[in-house]
GROMACS .gro file of C-alpha atoms in nm:
model
  313
    1MET     CA    1   0.009  -0.005   0.004
    2ALA     CA    2   0.177   0.333  -0.082
    3SER     CA    3   0.274   0.572   0.196
    4LYS     CA    4   0.030   0.901   0.259
    5ILE     CA    5   0.193   1.194   0.111
    6SER     CA    6   0.124   1.506   0.356
    7SER     CA    7  -0.011   1.812   0.198
    8PRO     CA    8   0.213   2.112   0.064
    9SER     CA    9   0.161   2.476   0.226
   10ILE     CA   10   0.001   2.703  -0.053
   11LYS     CA   11   0.308   2.894   0.064
   12GLN     CA   12   0.557   2.638  -0.014
   13LEU     CA   13   0.394   2.574  -0.358
   14ASN     CA   14   0.450   2.972  -0.423
   15TYR     CA   15   0.821   2.911  -0.328
   16PHE     CA   16   0.845   2.635  -0.605
   17VAL     CA   17   0.683   2.794  -0.902
   18ALA     CA   18   0.923   3.131  -0.821
   19VAL     CA   19   1.242   2.906  -0.819
   20ALA     CA   20   1.136   2.769  -1.102
   21LYS     CA   21   1.043   3.047  -1.293
   22HIS     CA   22   1.393   3.228  -1.196
   23ALA     CA   23   1.590   2.899  -1.224
   24SER     CA   24   1.729   3.099  -0.912
   25TYR     CA   25   1.731   3.054  -0.601
   26ARG     CA   26   1.875   3.405  -0.507
   27ARG     CA   27   1.669   3.582  -0.778
   28ALA     CA   28   1.348   3.390  -0.649
   29ALA     CA   29   1.406   3.493  -0.297
   30GLU     CA   30   1.470   3.835  -0.401
   31GLU     CA   31   1.089   3.861  -0.581
   32LEU     CA   32   0.970   3.676  -0.245
   33ARG     CA   33   1.180   3.905  -0.051
   34MET     CA   34   1.296   3.661   0.169
   35SER     CA   35   1.694   3.509   0.260
   36GLN     CA   36   1.794   3.254   0.028
   37PRO     CA   37   1.857   3.014   0.293
   38ALA     CA   38   1.531   3.034   0.457
   39LEU     CA   39   1.398   2.937   0.110
   40THR     CA   40   1.614   2.713   0.008
   41ASN     CA   41   1.541   2.511   0.355
   42GLN     CA   42   1.159   2.583   0.247
   43ILE     CA   43   1.235   2.388  -0.089
   44ALA     CA   44   1.411   2.126   0.135
   45ILE     CA   45   1.090   2.093   0.310
   46LEU     CA   46   0.929   2.043   0.071
   47GLU     CA   47   1.067   1.770  -0.084
   48SER     CA   48   1.070   1.573   0.175
   49THR     CA   49   0.696   1.619   0.256
   50LEU     CA   50   0.646   1.521  -0.144
   51ASN     CA   51   0.917   1.254  -0.120
   52THR     CA   52   1.051   1.373  -0.429
   53GLN     CA   53   1.365   1.614  -0.573
   54LEU     CA   54   1.204   1.931  -0.780
   55PHE     CA   55   1.525   2.089  -0.857
   56GLU     CA   56   1.857   1.994  -1.006
   57ARG     CA   57   2.159   2.248  -0.953
   58SER     CA   58   2.421   2.302  -1.205
   59ARG     CA   59   2.617   2.543  -1.378
   60ALA     CA   60   2.310   2.683  -1.629
   61GLY     CA   61   2.142   2.764  -1.297
   62THR     CA   62   1.846   2.552  -1.078
   63LEU     CA   63   1.697   2.326  -1.329
   64LEU     CA   64   1.355   2.143  -1.280
   65SER     CA   65   1.377   1.779  -1.216
   66PRO     CA   66   1.166   1.533  -1.408
   67SER     CA   67   0.949   1.535  -1.120
   68GLY     CA   68   0.950   1.873  -1.095
   69ARG     CA   69   0.861   1.927  -1.488
   70ASP     CA   70   0.557   1.685  -1.384
   71LEU     CA   71   0.447   1.889  -1.111
   72LEU     CA   72   0.518   2.244  -1.153
   73ASP     CA   73   0.182   2.316  -1.388
   74ALA     CA   74  -0.018   2.175  -1.132
   75ALA     CA   75   0.123   2.352  -0.864
   76ARG     CA   76   0.074   2.693  -1.081
   77GLN     CA   77  -0.318   2.563  -1.110
   78VAL     CA   78  -0.351   2.552  -0.740
   79LEU     CA   79  -0.235   2.884  -0.662
   80LEU     CA   80  -0.444   2.993  -0.976
   81SER     CA   81  -0.742   2.840  -0.796
   82MET     CA   82  -0.631   2.976  -0.453
   83LYS     CA   83  -0.627   3.336  -0.601
   84GLU     CA   84  -0.967   3.302  -0.783
   85PHE     CA   85  -1.092   3.195  -0.422
   86GLU     CA   86  -0.983   3.510  -0.218
   87ASP     CA   87  -1.151   3.707  -0.489
   88MET     CA   88  -1.461   3.553  -0.520
   89ALA     CA   89  -1.462   3.620  -0.144
   90ALA     CA   90  -1.346   3.963  -0.187
   91ALA     CA   91  -1.634   4.050  -0.403
   92LYS     CA   92  -1.891   3.892  -0.153
   93ILE     CA   93  -1.776   4.113   0.118
   94ASP     CA   94  -1.686   4.440  -0.082
   95GLY     CA   95  -1.837   4.434  -0.405
   96HIS     CA   96  -1.484   4.382  -0.557
   97GLN     CA   97  -1.120   4.373  -0.375
   98THR     CA   98  -0.968   4.689  -0.299
   99THR     CA   99  -0.569   4.564  -0.416
  100TYR     CA  100  -0.516   4.464  -0.786
  101ARG     CA  101  -0.198   4.330  -0.942
  102LEU     CA  102  -0.173   4.579  -1.227
  103GLY     CA  103   0.094   4.500  -1.491
  104VAL     CA  104   0.219   4.751  -1.800
  105PRO     CA  105   0.451   4.747  -2.078
  106PRO     CA  106   0.755   4.982  -2.009
  107THR     CA  107   0.656   5.168  -2.322
  108VAL     CA  108   0.322   5.270  -2.203
  109GLY     CA  109   0.250   5.287  -1.871
  110PRO     CA  110   0.471   5.590  -1.729
  111TYR     CA  111   0.351   5.809  -2.000
  112LEU     CA  112  -0.037   5.659  -1.981
  113LEU     CA  113  -0.090   5.611  -1.608
  114PRO     CA  114  -0.006   5.972  -1.427
  115HIS     CA  115  -0.241   6.143  -1.706
  116VAL     CA  116  -0.541   5.857  -1.611
  117LEU     CA  117  -0.505   5.717  -1.230
  118PRO     CA  118  -0.567   6.046  -1.057
  119ASP     CA  119  -0.911   6.022  -1.198
  120LEU     CA  120  -0.976   5.663  -1.167
  121HIS     CA  121  -0.917   5.692  -0.764
  122ASP     CA  122  -1.185   5.965  -0.757
  123LEU     CA  123  -1.434   5.739  -0.910
  124HIS     CA  124  -1.355   5.435  -0.711
  125VAL     CA  125  -1.184   5.540  -0.349
  126ASN     CA  126  -1.096   5.215  -0.234
  127LEU     CA  127  -0.894   5.095  -0.525
  128LYS     CA  128  -0.517   5.047  -0.537
  129LEU     CA  129  -0.326   4.905  -0.800
  130TYR     CA  130  -0.029   4.745  -0.755
  131VAL     CA  131   0.212   4.847  -1.094
  132ARG     CA  132   0.477   4.652  -1.232
  133GLU     CA  133   0.610   4.654  -1.559
  134ALA     CA  134   0.702   4.361  -1.800
  135THR     CA  135   0.707   4.310  -2.167
  136HIS     CA  136   0.358   4.181  -2.391
  137ARG     CA  137   0.491   3.838  -2.366
  138GLU     CA  138   0.548   3.850  -2.012
  139LEU     CA  139   0.247   4.025  -1.948
  140GLN     CA  140  -0.006   3.779  -2.071
  141LYS     CA  141   0.202   3.424  -1.953
  142ASP     CA  142   0.267   3.604  -1.581
  143LEU     CA  143  -0.136   3.685  -1.640
  144LEU     CA  144  -0.272   3.357  -1.716
  145ASP     CA  145  -0.015   3.218  -1.410
  146GLY     CA  146  -0.206   3.454  -1.174
  147VAL     CA  147   0.120   3.703  -1.121
  148TYR     CA  148  -0.116   3.937  -1.211
  149ASP     CA  149  -0.507   4.046  -1.179
  150LEU     CA  150  -0.524   4.240  -1.532
  151ALA     CA  151  -0.297   4.417  -1.782
  152ILE     CA  152  -0.280   4.674  -2.055
  153VAL     CA  153  -0.162   4.498  -2.332
  154PRO     CA  154  -0.097   4.580  -2.695
  155LEU     CA  155  -0.329   4.387  -2.955
  156PRO     CA  156  -0.328   4.148  -3.060
  157LEU     CA  157  -0.349   3.840  -2.769
  158THR     CA  158  -0.194   3.552  -2.836
  159ILE     CA  159  -0.305   3.369  -2.554
  160PRO     CA  160  -0.727   3.193  -2.613
  161GLN     CA  161  -0.770   3.203  -2.202
  162LEU     CA  162  -0.718   3.583  -2.171
  163ALA     CA  163  -1.042   3.840  -2.225
  164MET     CA  164  -1.018   4.201  -2.292
  165THR     CA  165  -1.162   4.490  -2.326
  166PRO     CA  166  -1.038   4.792  -2.574
  167LEU     CA  167  -0.889   5.088  -2.459
  168PHE     CA  168  -0.725   5.319  -2.685
  169ILE     CA  169  -0.567   5.339  -3.032
  170GLU     CA  170  -0.235   5.542  -3.033
  171PRO     CA  171  -0.010   5.656  -3.302
  172LEU     CA  172   0.361   5.620  -3.355
  173LYS     CA  173   0.519   5.935  -3.442
  174PHE     CA  174   0.819   6.015  -3.668
  175VAL     CA  175   1.153   6.169  -3.546
  176VAL     CA  176   1.475   6.256  -3.726
  177PRO     CA  177   1.727   6.501  -3.565
  178ILE     CA  178   1.703   6.899  -3.616
  179ASN     CA  179   1.983   6.844  -3.874
  180HIS     CA  180   1.833   6.582  -4.067
  181PRO     CA  181   1.732   6.676  -4.409
  182LEU     CA  182   1.341   6.547  -4.336
  183SER     CA  183   1.341   6.799  -4.077
  184GLY     CA  184   1.098   7.066  -4.067
  185GLN     CA  185   0.860   6.898  -4.251
  186LYS     CA  186   0.485   6.795  -4.089
  187SER     CA  187   0.456   6.493  -4.272
  188ILE     CA  188   0.707   6.262  -4.544
  189THR     CA  189   0.597   6.008  -4.790
  190PRO     CA  190   0.714   5.678  -4.675
  191SER     CA  191   0.880   5.642  -5.002
  192LYS     CA  192   1.172   5.875  -4.820
  193LEU     CA  193   1.220   5.582  -4.547
  194ARG     CA  194   1.375   5.388  -4.833
  195GLY     CA  195   1.763   5.346  -4.675
  196GLU     CA  196   1.734   5.578  -4.339
  197LYS     CA  197   1.912   5.437  -4.065
  198ILE     CA  198   1.578   5.352  -3.824
  199LEU     CA  199   1.668   5.282  -3.453
  200THR     CA  200   1.438   5.115  -3.275
  201LEU     CA  201   1.375   4.896  -2.948
  202GLU     CA  202   1.494   4.528  -2.816
  203GLU     CA  203   1.321   4.270  -2.986
  204LYS     CA  204   1.112   4.149  -2.651
  205HIS     CA  205   0.938   4.461  -2.699
  206HIS     CA  206   0.630   4.465  -2.888
  207PHE     CA  207   0.691   4.854  -3.028
  208HIS     CA  208   1.014   4.627  -3.233
  209LEU     CA  209   0.784   4.440  -3.442
  210GLN     CA  210   0.541   4.745  -3.543
  211VAL     CA  211   0.877   4.885  -3.645
  212GLN     CA  212   1.089   4.596  -3.833
  213GLU     CA  213   0.692   4.597  -4.009
  214ILE     CA  214   0.755   4.970  -4.133
  215CYS     CA  215   1.129   4.893  -4.225
  216GLU     CA  216   1.034   4.597  -4.421
  217ARG     CA  217   0.762   4.749  -4.623
  218TRP     CA  218   0.962   5.041  -4.720
  219GLY     CA  219   1.292   4.959  -4.754
  220ALA     CA  220   1.429   5.092  -4.487
  221ASP     CA  221   1.730   5.004  -4.266
  222LEU     CA  222   1.662   4.863  -3.903
  223GLN     CA  223   1.970   4.920  -3.736
  224ARG     CA  224   1.950   4.585  -3.521
  225ASP     CA  225   2.329   4.657  -3.375
  226TYR     CA  226   2.199   4.973  -3.185
  227GLU     CA  227   1.845   4.865  -3.005
  228GLY     CA  228   1.755   5.059  -2.745
  229THR     CA  229   1.674   4.944  -2.415
  230SER     CA  230   1.448   5.257  -2.325
  231LEU     CA  231   1.269   5.490  -2.493
  232ASP     CA  232   1.476   5.771  -2.348
  233THR     CA  233   1.763   5.545  -2.458
  234LEU     CA  234   1.630   5.537  -2.782
  235ARG     CA  235   1.509   5.939  -2.783
  236GLN     CA  236   1.917   6.017  -2.695
  237MET     CA  237   2.078   5.760  -3.011
  238VAL     CA  238   1.861   6.030  -3.233
  239VAL     CA  239   1.992   6.295  -3.059
  240MET     CA  240   2.341   6.207  -3.126
  241GLY     CA  241   2.239   6.122  -3.507
  242MET     CA  242   2.280   5.738  -3.488
  243GLY     CA  243   1.973   5.727  -3.691
  244VAL     CA  244   1.570   5.820  -3.717
  245ALA     CA  245   1.323   5.657  -3.528
  246PHE     CA  246   0.965   5.613  -3.462
  247LEU     CA  247   0.798   5.661  -3.119
  248PRO     CA  248   0.464   5.602  -2.944
  249GLY     CA  249   0.249   5.923  -2.923
  250LEU     CA  250   0.178   5.933  -2.538
  251TYR     CA  251   0.584   5.942  -2.473
  252VAL     CA  252   0.650   6.203  -2.698
  253HIS     CA  253   0.330   6.395  -2.538
  254SER     CA  254   0.497   6.331  -2.186
  255GLU     CA  255   0.844   6.349  -2.243
  256MET     CA  256   0.915   6.591  -2.527
  257HIS     CA  257   0.779   6.898  -2.405
  258ASN     CA  258   1.043   7.106  -2.563
  259PRO     CA  259   1.233   6.870  -2.832
  260GLU     CA  260   1.501   7.128  -2.942
  261ALA     CA  261   1.750   6.889  -3.047
  262LEU     CA  262   1.454   6.663  -3.228
  263TYR     CA  263   1.180   6.688  -3.520
  264VAL     CA  264   0.869   6.493  -3.480
  265CYS     CA  265   0.657   6.477  -3.740
  266GLU     CA  266   0.449   6.150  -3.986
  267LEU     CA  267   0.441   5.952  -4.254
  268ARG     CA  268   0.195   6.111  -4.500
  269ASN     CA  269  -0.134   5.932  -4.568
  270ILE     CA  270  -0.002   5.619  -4.336
  271PRO     CA  271  -0.142   5.649  -3.987
  272ILE     CA  272   0.051   5.370  -3.763
  273LEU     CA  273  -0.106   5.271  -3.488
  274ARG     CA  274  -0.116   5.035  -3.187
  275LYS     CA  275  -0.417   4.909  -3.017
  276HIS     CA  276  -0.402   4.833  -2.638
  277ALA     CA  277  -0.662   4.667  -2.427
  278LEU     CA  278  -0.778   4.609  -2.096
  279VAL     CA  279  -0.702   4.253  -2.008
  280TRP     CA  280  -0.756   3.992  -1.732
  281ARG     CA  281  -0.812   3.592  -1.725
  282ALA     CA  282  -1.163   3.482  -1.906
  283ASN     CA  283  -1.245   3.281  -1.586
  284SER     CA  284  -1.201   3.582  -1.328
  285PRO     CA  285  -1.453   3.648  -1.050
  286ASN     CA  286  -1.405   4.002  -1.096
  287ARG     CA  287  -1.417   3.979  -1.464
  288VAL     CA  288  -1.767   4.256  -1.454
  289PHE     CA  289  -1.557   4.498  -1.287
  290TYR     CA  290  -1.268   4.491  -1.478
  291ARG     CA  291  -1.506   4.595  -1.746
  292GLU     CA  292  -1.636   4.873  -1.525
  293LEU     CA  293  -1.295   5.012  -1.502
  294ALA     CA  294  -1.220   4.958  -1.909
  295ALA     CA  295  -1.518   5.186  -1.944
  296ASP     CA  296  -1.409   5.428  -1.672
  297LEU     CA  297  -1.040   5.437  -1.851
  298ARG     CA  298  -1.183   5.543  -2.215
  299THR     CA  299  -1.401   5.823  -2.064
  300ILE     CA  300  -1.069   5.960  -1.852
  301ILE     CA  301  -0.882   5.920  -2.180
  302ASN     CA  302  -1.143   6.051  -2.383
  303ASN     CA  303  -1.126   6.368  -2.153
  304ARG     CA  304  -0.798   6.401  -2.073
  305LEU     CA  305  -0.591   6.291  -2.394
  306CYS     CA  306  -0.814   6.321  -2.669
  307ASP     CA  307  -0.566   6.535  -2.835
  308VAL     CA  308  -0.281   6.209  -2.830
  309ILE     CA  309  -0.473   5.901  -2.824
  310VAL     CA  310  -0.780   5.796  -2.898
  311ALA     CA  311  -1.022   5.592  -2.673
  312THR     CA  312  -1.200   5.310  -2.800
  313ARG     CA  313  -1.550   5.120  -2.806
   0.00000   0.00000   0.00000
């Protein structure tokens, strides 16, 4: 007769998932805000409880064992079910919980949220948003895994288990050094992009994919050896004359109040747009409230940023 296995705790499963995510006890401990020895001890206790080894140490880092790989998805599902249970209980008590984990892309959050969160707080005085930045792929994966409750994500979505409501459409602006031959023109014909050195962000950003498509379509030269790590870095490389770039309209509106060293224009008759949505797990017990939040965000965007982005319905 097989021996009975003791039940691991929710905290232990959370530790297991965190170490698997980072493939590192040190980085997982930093995320969990605990000491590495304490985390190592908790994983050892969990392995003893389950009577199986979950991780293997190697030069490449901390790797999942075969048993660990088999158990990881089940652990994630347990944590996600517990999160949904807590959300449902909070909804029964307060109508909705007061603190949500919101994920945003680094090319959107810093330039959108300062304009919309004060009004959103006025509408929902008990609402608190814990905001973290991640790339679009990480946002969708982590949303599905329960790391976030909701996220602002560029469309299209790639995971069918996620639901969304469109928020806004954002234009991309064409930016050149002030001494560039195309400087001074309100709009340029797309054919003039041919041969231009186009700077962009690293490939992990959704923004990179759009710029790559523009370059392929109009014969511009995408500078892969000089990809920026942030929009500020990208802007400074344009100032230094290393090339030209496309920058999101929200960034231009928020950060480029006196662009003496740069000139901002658009492509003639070819609007280049980014679509963003508020996204959550399709089975979330708070999905009705999330749709309400999306509607409120669209109203605020229409009131505060209608000259920069277009709220969608």
